Amino acid sequence: MAAFLSLALYTVFIGLDAVYTPQYFLTFLFLRLTVMAAVGVMLLLLNRIKTSHGVMNLALVLALVDAAGIAVMIYILGGFLTSYYQGLNIIVMGMIVLIPLAFRYTIYLYVSTWFMYTIPSVIKYIVGQKAVVVDGLEIEVWRFVVNNLTFLTSIIVVGAIGSSYMESIRRRELRSRLQLEETTGQLKESNEKLKSLDELKTQFFANVNH
């Protein structure tokens, strides 16, 4: 489901590229098609993976590929000065909803996503970017840095807390399921013993009567 949603969103946002950044439309189209092709390969591999650990690794790669594609677009558009970083927010929160990644996988994904965004954007900022004029007011670039990093970091923290909470729920459900299976096994064993005793009793009275 996450892979199909990735394909759908990468397709839909082609329209946004045409409106928001027509000068890079062909470049972004190439990037999107490349990511979509990689996701298609992952869908083919998914049918061959038999273990949950393998599926988990593939899910992590899917999220990292999606994030990497968006990170490249962000760098091209000016780093901290573009609102395309919202795409990373979609990935951060979407993975919590669609894929029950283990907490350690979630942390690896979030840290990687944060650095994918921050390092190239910081390089852009250090090289030199002019202040942006909004409604006649000049806004210095460092304010965008603080704003974007604050929002992205906050969403990552919330997502990490949510992932930890969801993992604890899954662990409780697993323990409950194991306890239920153990209790069911014990009841089945007791039932078989009672059935055997009943058969012995029936045979005993039959022999006595005979």
PDB file of C-alpha atoms in Angstrom:
ATOM      1  CA  MET A   1       0.000   0.000   0.000  1.00  0.00           C
ATOM      2  CA  ALA A   2       2.810   2.393   0.852  1.00  0.00           C
ATOM      3  CA  ALA A   3       4.498   1.669  -2.481  1.00  0.00           C
ATOM      4  CA  PHE A   4       1.315   2.275  -4.459  1.00  0.00           C
ATOM      5  CA  LEU A   5       0.667   5.481  -2.514  1.00  0.00           C
ATOM      6  CA  SER A   6       4.221   6.596  -3.290  1.00  0.00           C
ATOM      7  CA  LEU A   7       3.609   6.016  -6.993  1.00  0.00           C
ATOM      8  CA  ALA A   8       0.309   7.905  -6.833  1.00  0.00           C
ATOM      9  CA  LEU A   9       1.743  10.916  -4.997  1.00  0.00           C
ATOM     10  CA  TYR A  10       4.839  11.160  -7.166  1.00  0.00           C
ATOM     11  CA  THR A  11       2.517  11.143 -10.191  1.00  0.00           C
ATOM     12  CA  VAL A  12       0.074  13.715  -8.796  1.00  0.00           C
ATOM     13  CA  PHE A  13       2.828  16.134  -7.806  1.00  0.00           C
ATOM     14  CA  ILE A  14       4.025  16.310 -11.395  1.00  0.00           C
ATOM     15  CA  GLY A  15       1.204  18.819 -11.774  1.00  0.00           C
ATOM     16  CA  LEU A  16       2.585  20.848  -8.871  1.00  0.00           C
ATOM     17  CA  ASP A  17       5.990  20.926 -10.550  1.00  0.00           C
ATOM     18  CA  ALA A  18       4.405  22.349 -13.685  1.00  0.00           C
ATOM     19  CA  VAL A  19       2.756  25.137 -11.674  1.00  0.00           C
ATOM     20  CA  TYR A  20       5.334  25.880  -8.977  1.00  0.00           C
ATOM     21  CA  THR A  21       8.598  25.398 -10.820  1.00  0.00           C
ATOM     22  CA  PRO A  22       8.119  25.156 -14.598  1.00  0.00           C
ATOM     23  CA  GLN A  23      11.786  26.003 -15.230  1.00  0.00           C
ATOM     24  CA  TYR A  24      12.791  22.685 -13.658  1.00  0.00           C
ATOM     25  CA  PHE A  25       9.822  20.674 -14.919  1.00  0.00           C
ATOM     26  CA  LEU A  26      11.800  18.289 -17.130  1.00  0.00           C
ATOM     27  CA  THR A  27      14.501  17.802 -14.499  1.00  0.00           C
ATOM     28  CA  PHE A  28      11.919  17.012 -11.833  1.00  0.00           C
ATOM     29  CA  LEU A  29       9.991  14.766 -14.221  1.00  0.00           C
ATOM     30  CA  PHE A  30      13.162  12.735 -14.745  1.00  0.00           C
ATOM     31  CA  LEU A  31      13.697  12.538 -10.968  1.00  0.00           C
ATOM     32  CA  ARG A  32      10.121  11.465 -10.341  1.00  0.00           C
ATOM     33  CA  LEU A  33      10.191   8.810 -13.058  1.00  0.00           C
ATOM     34  CA  THR A  34      13.481   7.487 -11.658  1.00  0.00           C
ATOM     35  CA  VAL A  35      12.018   7.185  -8.154  1.00  0.00           C
ATOM     36  CA  MET A  36       8.841   5.605  -9.529  1.00  0.00           C
ATOM     37  CA  ALA A  37      10.896   3.050 -11.448  1.00  0.00           C
ATOM     38  CA  ALA A  38      12.794   2.183  -8.259  1.00  0.00           C
ATOM     39  CA  VAL A  39       9.494   1.757  -6.400  1.00  0.00           C
ATOM     40  CA  GLY A  40       8.252  -0.501  -9.196  1.00  0.00           C
ATOM     41  CA  VAL A  41      11.322  -2.706  -8.754  1.00  0.00           C
ATOM     42  CA  MET A  42      10.607  -2.876  -5.018  1.00  0.00           C
ATOM     43  CA  LEU A  43       7.049  -4.033  -5.713  1.00  0.00           C
ATOM     44  CA  LEU A  44       8.456  -6.860  -7.833  1.00  0.00           C
ATOM     45  CA  LEU A  45      10.934  -7.791  -5.098  1.00  0.00           C
ATOM     46  CA  LEU A  46       8.172  -7.778  -2.487  1.00  0.00           C
ATOM     47  CA  ASN A  47       6.653 -10.946  -3.975  1.00  0.00           C
ATOM     48  CA  ARG A  48       9.960 -12.777  -3.519  1.00  0.00           C
ATOM     49  CA  ILE A  49      10.593 -11.787   0.090  1.00  0.00           C
ATOM     50  CA  LYS A  50       9.370 -14.380   2.563  1.00  0.00           C
ATOM     51  CA  THR A  51      10.488 -12.986   5.934  1.00  0.00           C
ATOM     52  CA  SER A  52       9.121 -10.068   7.937  1.00  0.00           C
ATOM     53  CA  HIS A  53      12.689  -8.820   8.423  1.00  0.00           C
ATOM     54  CA  GLY A  54      13.136  -8.648   4.659  1.00  0.00           C
ATOM     55  CA  VAL A  55       9.865  -6.772   4.240  1.00  0.00           C
ATOM     56  CA  MET A  56      10.933  -4.329   6.951  1.00  0.00           C
ATOM     57  CA  ASN A  57      14.220  -3.640   5.172  1.00  0.00           C
ATOM     58  CA  LEU A  58      12.419  -3.114   1.874  1.00  0.00           C
ATOM     59  CA  ALA A  59       9.965  -0.699   3.518  1.00  0.00           C
ATOM     60  CA  LEU A  60      12.875   1.290   4.922  1.00  0.00           C
ATOM     61  CA  VAL A  61      14.533   1.459   1.490  1.00  0.00           C
ATOM     62  CA  LEU A  62      11.218   2.608  -0.024  1.00  0.00           C
ATOM     63  CA  ALA A  63      10.949   5.501   2.429  1.00  0.00           C
ATOM     64  CA  LEU A  64      14.613   6.489   1.947  1.00  0.00           C
ATOM     65  CA  VAL A  65      14.283   6.483  -1.852  1.00  0.00           C
ATOM     66  CA  ASP A  66      11.160   8.653  -1.644  1.00  0.00           C
ATOM     67  CA  ALA A  67      12.899  11.046   0.741  1.00  0.00           C
ATOM     68  CA  ALA A  68      16.048  11.176  -1.397  1.00  0.00           C
ATOM     69  CA  GLY A  69      14.038  12.163  -4.468  1.00  0.00           C
ATOM     70  CA  ILE A  70      12.389  15.019  -2.600  1.00  0.00           C
ATOM     71  CA  ALA A  71      15.711  16.075  -1.033  1.00  0.00           C
ATOM     72  CA  VAL A  72      17.271  16.482  -4.489  1.00  0.00           C
ATOM     73  CA  MET A  73      14.364  18.668  -5.599  1.00  0.00           C
ATOM     74  CA  ILE A  74      14.675  20.753  -2.438  1.00  0.00           C
ATOM     75  CA  TYR A  75      18.365  21.350  -3.086  1.00  0.00           C
ATOM     76  CA  ILE A  76      17.712  22.397  -6.684  1.00  0.00           C
ATOM     77  CA  LEU A  77      14.977  24.809  -5.588  1.00  0.00           C
ATOM     78  CA  GLY A  78      17.156  26.569  -3.039  1.00  0.00           C
ATOM     79  CA  GLY A  79      17.238  24.499   0.128  1.00  0.00           C
ATOM     80  CA  PHE A  80      15.605  26.303   3.029  1.00  0.00           C
ATOM     81  CA  LEU A  81      13.862  28.763   0.721  1.00  0.00           C
ATOM     82  CA  THR A  82      11.446  26.262  -0.828  1.00  0.00           C
ATOM     83  CA  SER A  83       8.273  24.808   0.642  1.00  0.00           C
ATOM     84  CA  TYR A  84       8.946  21.446  -1.018  1.00  0.00           C
ATOM     85  CA  TYR A  85      10.280  20.240   2.326  1.00  0.00           C
ATOM     86  CA  GLN A  86       6.629  19.555   3.161  1.00  0.00           C
ATOM     87  CA  GLY A  87       7.050  16.403   1.106  1.00  0.00           C
ATOM     88  CA  LEU A  88       9.414  15.092   3.783  1.00  0.00           C
ATOM     89  CA  ASN A  89       6.717  15.746   6.385  1.00  0.00           C
ATOM     90  CA  ILE A  90       4.364  13.519   4.381  1.00  0.00           C
ATOM     91  CA  ILE A  91       6.929  10.718   4.455  1.00  0.00           C
ATOM     92  CA  VAL A  92       7.642  11.138   8.166  1.00  0.00           C
ATOM     93  CA  MET A  93       3.979  10.875   9.173  1.00  0.00           C
ATOM     94  CA  GLY A  94       2.909   8.522   6.395  1.00  0.00           C
ATOM     95  CA  MET A  95       5.313   5.792   7.470  1.00  0.00           C
ATOM     96  CA  ILE A  96       3.743   5.743  10.934  1.00  0.00           C
ATOM     97  CA  VAL A  97       0.291   5.207   9.456  1.00  0.00           C
ATOM     98  CA  LEU A  98       1.049   2.818   6.588  1.00  0.00           C
ATOM     99  CA  ILE A  99       4.030   0.743   7.670  1.00  0.00           C
ATOM    100  CA  PRO A 100       4.502  -0.508  11.247  1.00  0.00           C
ATOM    101  CA  LEU A 101       8.278  -0.110  11.230  1.00  0.00           C
ATOM    102  CA  ALA A 102      10.167  -1.201  14.312  1.00  0.00           C
ATOM    103  CA  PHE A 103      11.213   1.768  16.427  1.00  0.00           C
ATOM    104  CA  ARG A 104      14.915   1.456  15.549  1.00  0.00           C
ATOM    105  CA  TYR A 105      14.052   1.451  11.840  1.00  0.00           C
ATOM    106  CA  THR A 106      11.903   4.537  12.327  1.00  0.00           C
ATOM    107  CA  ILE A 107      14.739   6.387  14.060  1.00  0.00           C
ATOM    108  CA  TYR A 108      17.158   5.444  11.289  1.00  0.00           C
ATOM    109  CA  LEU A 109      14.684   6.709   8.678  1.00  0.00           C
ATOM    110  CA  TYR A 110      14.004   9.965  10.521  1.00  0.00           C
ATOM    111  CA  VAL A 111      17.654  10.764  11.185  1.00  0.00           C
ATOM    112  CA  SER A 112      18.526  10.013   7.554  1.00  0.00           C
ATOM    113  CA  THR A 113      15.651  12.188   6.306  1.00  0.00           C
ATOM    114  CA  TRP A 114      16.685  15.064   8.589  1.00  0.00           C
ATOM    115  CA  PHE A 115      20.261  14.988   7.288  1.00  0.00           C
ATOM    116  CA  MET A 116      19.118  14.603   3.670  1.00  0.00           C
ATOM    117  CA  TYR A 117      17.318  17.897   4.066  1.00  0.00           C
ATOM    118  CA  THR A 118      19.649  19.778   6.377  1.00  0.00           C
ATOM    119  CA  ILE A 119      23.126  19.159   4.972  1.00  0.00           C
ATOM    120  CA  PRO A 120      22.459  20.200   1.326  1.00  0.00           C
ATOM    121  CA  SER A 121      20.337  23.145   2.482  1.00  0.00           C
ATOM    122  CA  VAL A 122      23.047  24.320   4.871  1.00  0.00           C
ATOM    123  CA  ILE A 123      25.572  24.112   2.033  1.00  0.00           C
ATOM    124  CA  LYS A 124      23.289  26.308  -0.075  1.00  0.00           C
ATOM    125  CA  TYR A 125      22.971  28.743   2.817  1.00  0.00           C
ATOM    126  CA  ILE A 126      26.718  28.912   3.486  1.00  0.00           C
ATOM    127  CA  VAL A 127      27.534  29.445  -0.178  1.00  0.00           C
ATOM    128  CA  GLY A 128      25.296  32.484  -0.017  1.00  0.00           C
ATOM    129  CA  GLN A 129      21.612  33.196  -0.529  1.00  0.00           C
ATOM    130  CA  LYS A 130      19.931  36.568  -0.780  1.00  0.00           C
ATOM    131  CA  ALA A 131      17.186  37.672   1.570  1.00  0.00           C
ATOM    132  CA  VAL A 132      13.637  37.115   0.334  1.00  0.00           C
ATOM    133  CA  VAL A 133      11.207  39.997  -0.085  1.00  0.00           C
ATOM    134  CA  VAL A 134       7.618  39.237   0.979  1.00  0.00           C
ATOM    135  CA  ASP A 135       4.981  41.982   0.778  1.00  0.00           C
ATOM    136  CA  GLY A 136       7.728  44.572   0.593  1.00  0.00           C
ATOM    137  CA  LEU A 137       9.488  43.244   3.697  1.00  0.00           C
ATOM    138  CA  GLU A 138      12.938  41.725   3.479  1.00  0.00           C
ATOM    139  CA  ILE A 139      13.171  38.384   5.308  1.00  0.00           C
ATOM    140  CA  GLU A 140      16.653  37.082   6.026  1.00  0.00           C
ATOM    141  CA  VAL A 141      17.409  33.493   5.045  1.00  0.00           C
ATOM    142  CA  TRP A 142      18.355  32.385   8.558  1.00  0.00           C
ATOM    143  CA  ARG A 143      14.737  32.906   9.613  1.00  0.00           C
ATOM    144  CA  PHE A 144      13.669  30.307   7.037  1.00  0.00           C
ATOM    145  CA  VAL A 145      16.366  28.009   8.401  1.00  0.00           C
ATOM    146  CA  VAL A 146      15.007  28.250  11.937  1.00  0.00           C
ATOM    147  CA  ASN A 147      11.378  27.966  10.801  1.00  0.00           C
ATOM    148  CA  ASN A 148      11.795  24.929   8.551  1.00  0.00           C
ATOM    149  CA  LEU A 149      14.119  23.002  10.851  1.00  0.00           C
ATOM    150  CA  THR A 150      11.837  23.665  13.811  1.00  0.00           C
ATOM    151  CA  PHE A 151       8.803  22.285  12.007  1.00  0.00           C
ATOM    152  CA  LEU A 152      10.603  19.297  10.484  1.00  0.00           C
ATOM    153  CA  THR A 153      12.320  18.399  13.754  1.00  0.00           C
ATOM    154  CA  SER A 154       9.055  18.729  15.693  1.00  0.00           C
ATOM    155  CA  ILE A 155       7.234  16.422  13.285  1.00  0.00           C
ATOM    156  CA  ILE A 156      10.079  13.913  13.508  1.00  0.00           C
ATOM    157  CA  VAL A 157       9.929  13.963  17.321  1.00  0.00           C
ATOM    158  CA  VAL A 158       6.155  13.474  17.277  1.00  0.00           C
ATOM    159  CA  GLY A 159       6.536  10.674  14.724  1.00  0.00           C
ATOM    160  CA  ALA A 160       9.219   8.969  16.818  1.00  0.00           C
ATOM    161  CA  ILE A 161       7.022   9.101  19.913  1.00  0.00           C
ATOM    162  CA  GLY A 162       4.135   7.694  17.889  1.00  0.00           C
ATOM    163  CA  SER A 163       6.334   4.905  16.538  1.00  0.00           C
ATOM    164  CA  SER A 164       7.500   3.994  20.040  1.00  0.00           C
ATOM    165  CA  TYR A 165       3.913   3.939  21.299  1.00  0.00           C
ATOM    166  CA  MET A 166       2.716   1.818  18.370  1.00  0.00           C
ATOM    167  CA  GLU A 167       5.550  -0.646  18.921  1.00  0.00           C
ATOM    168  CA  SER A 168       4.601  -1.023  22.586  1.00  0.00           C
ATOM    169  CA  ILE A 169       0.996  -1.727  21.512  1.00  0.00           C
ATOM    170  CA  ARG A 170       2.170  -4.358  19.021  1.00  0.00           C
ATOM    171  CA  ARG A 171       4.308  -5.999  21.707  1.00  0.00           C
ATOM    172  CA  ARG A 172       1.348  -6.141  24.116  1.00  0.00           C
ATOM    173  CA  GLU A 173      -0.840  -7.636  21.394  1.00  0.00           C
ATOM    174  CA  LEU A 174       1.821 -10.223  20.629  1.00  0.00           C
ATOM    175  CA  ARG A 175       2.133 -11.176  24.305  1.00  0.00           C
ATOM    176  CA  SER A 176      -1.652 -11.439  24.596  1.00  0.00           C
ATOM    177  CA  ARG A 177      -1.813 -13.612  21.485  1.00  0.00           C
ATOM    178  CA  LEU A 178       0.913 -15.914  22.804  1.00  0.00           C
ATOM    179  CA  GLN A 179      -0.841 -16.194  26.166  1.00  0.00           C
ATOM    180  CA  LEU A 180      -4.124 -16.967  24.397  1.00  0.00           C
ATOM    181  CA  GLU A 181      -2.457 -19.659  22.295  1.00  0.00           C
ATOM    182  CA  GLU A 182      -0.841 -21.133  25.409  1.00  0.00           C
ATOM    183  CA  THR A 183      -4.180 -21.141  27.265  1.00  0.00           C
ATOM    184  CA  THR A 184      -5.920 -22.673  24.247  1.00  0.00           C
ATOM    185  CA  GLY A 185      -3.287 -25.411  24.108  1.00  0.00           C
ATOM    186  CA  GLN A 186      -3.702 -26.155  27.807  1.00  0.00           C
ATOM    187  CA  LEU A 187      -7.488 -26.318  27.455  1.00  0.00           C
ATOM    188  CA  LYS A 188      -7.164 -28.633  24.478  1.00  0.00           C
ATOM    189  CA  GLU A 189      -4.809 -30.889  26.419  1.00  0.00           C
ATOM    190  CA  SER A 190      -7.178 -30.942  29.421  1.00  0.00           C
ATOM    191  CA  ASN A 191     -10.098 -31.686  27.150  1.00  0.00           C
ATOM    192  CA  GLU A 192      -8.245 -34.641  25.621  1.00  0.00           C
ATOM    193  CA  LYS A 193      -7.431 -35.979  29.092  1.00  0.00           C
ATOM    194  CA  LEU A 194     -11.062 -35.682  30.167  1.00  0.00           C
ATOM    195  CA  LYS A 195     -12.131 -37.393  26.980  1.00  0.00           C
ATOM    196  CA  SER A 196      -9.693 -40.246  27.640  1.00  0.00           C
ATOM    197  CA  LEU A 197     -10.956 -40.593  31.242  1.00  0.00           C
ATOM    198  CA  ASP A 198     -14.529 -40.632  30.019  1.00  0.00           C
ATOM    199  CA  GLU A 199     -13.710 -43.375  27.532  1.00  0.00           C
ATOM    200  CA  LEU A 200     -11.975 -45.410  30.270  1.00  0.00           C
ATOM    201  CA  LYS A 201     -14.971 -44.953  32.584  1.00  0.00           C
ATOM    202  CA  THR A 202     -17.360 -46.033  29.860  1.00  0.00           C
ATOM    203  CA  GLN A 203     -15.243 -49.075  29.076  1.00  0.00           C
ATOM    204  CA  PHE A 204     -14.978 -49.963  32.794  1.00  0.00           C
ATOM    205  CA  PHE A 205     -18.763 -49.927  33.327  1.00  0.00           C
ATOM    206  CA  ALA A 206     -19.265 -51.833  30.115  1.00  0.00           C
ATOM    207  CA  ASN A 207     -16.901 -54.544  31.374  1.00  0.00           C
ATOM    208  CA  VAL A 208     -18.637 -54.631  34.781  1.00  0.00           C
ATOM    209  CA  ASN A 209     -22.088 -54.954  33.197  1.00  0.00           C
ATOM    210  CA  HIS A 210     -20.796 -57.605  30.836  1.00  0.00           C
TER     211      HIS A 210
END
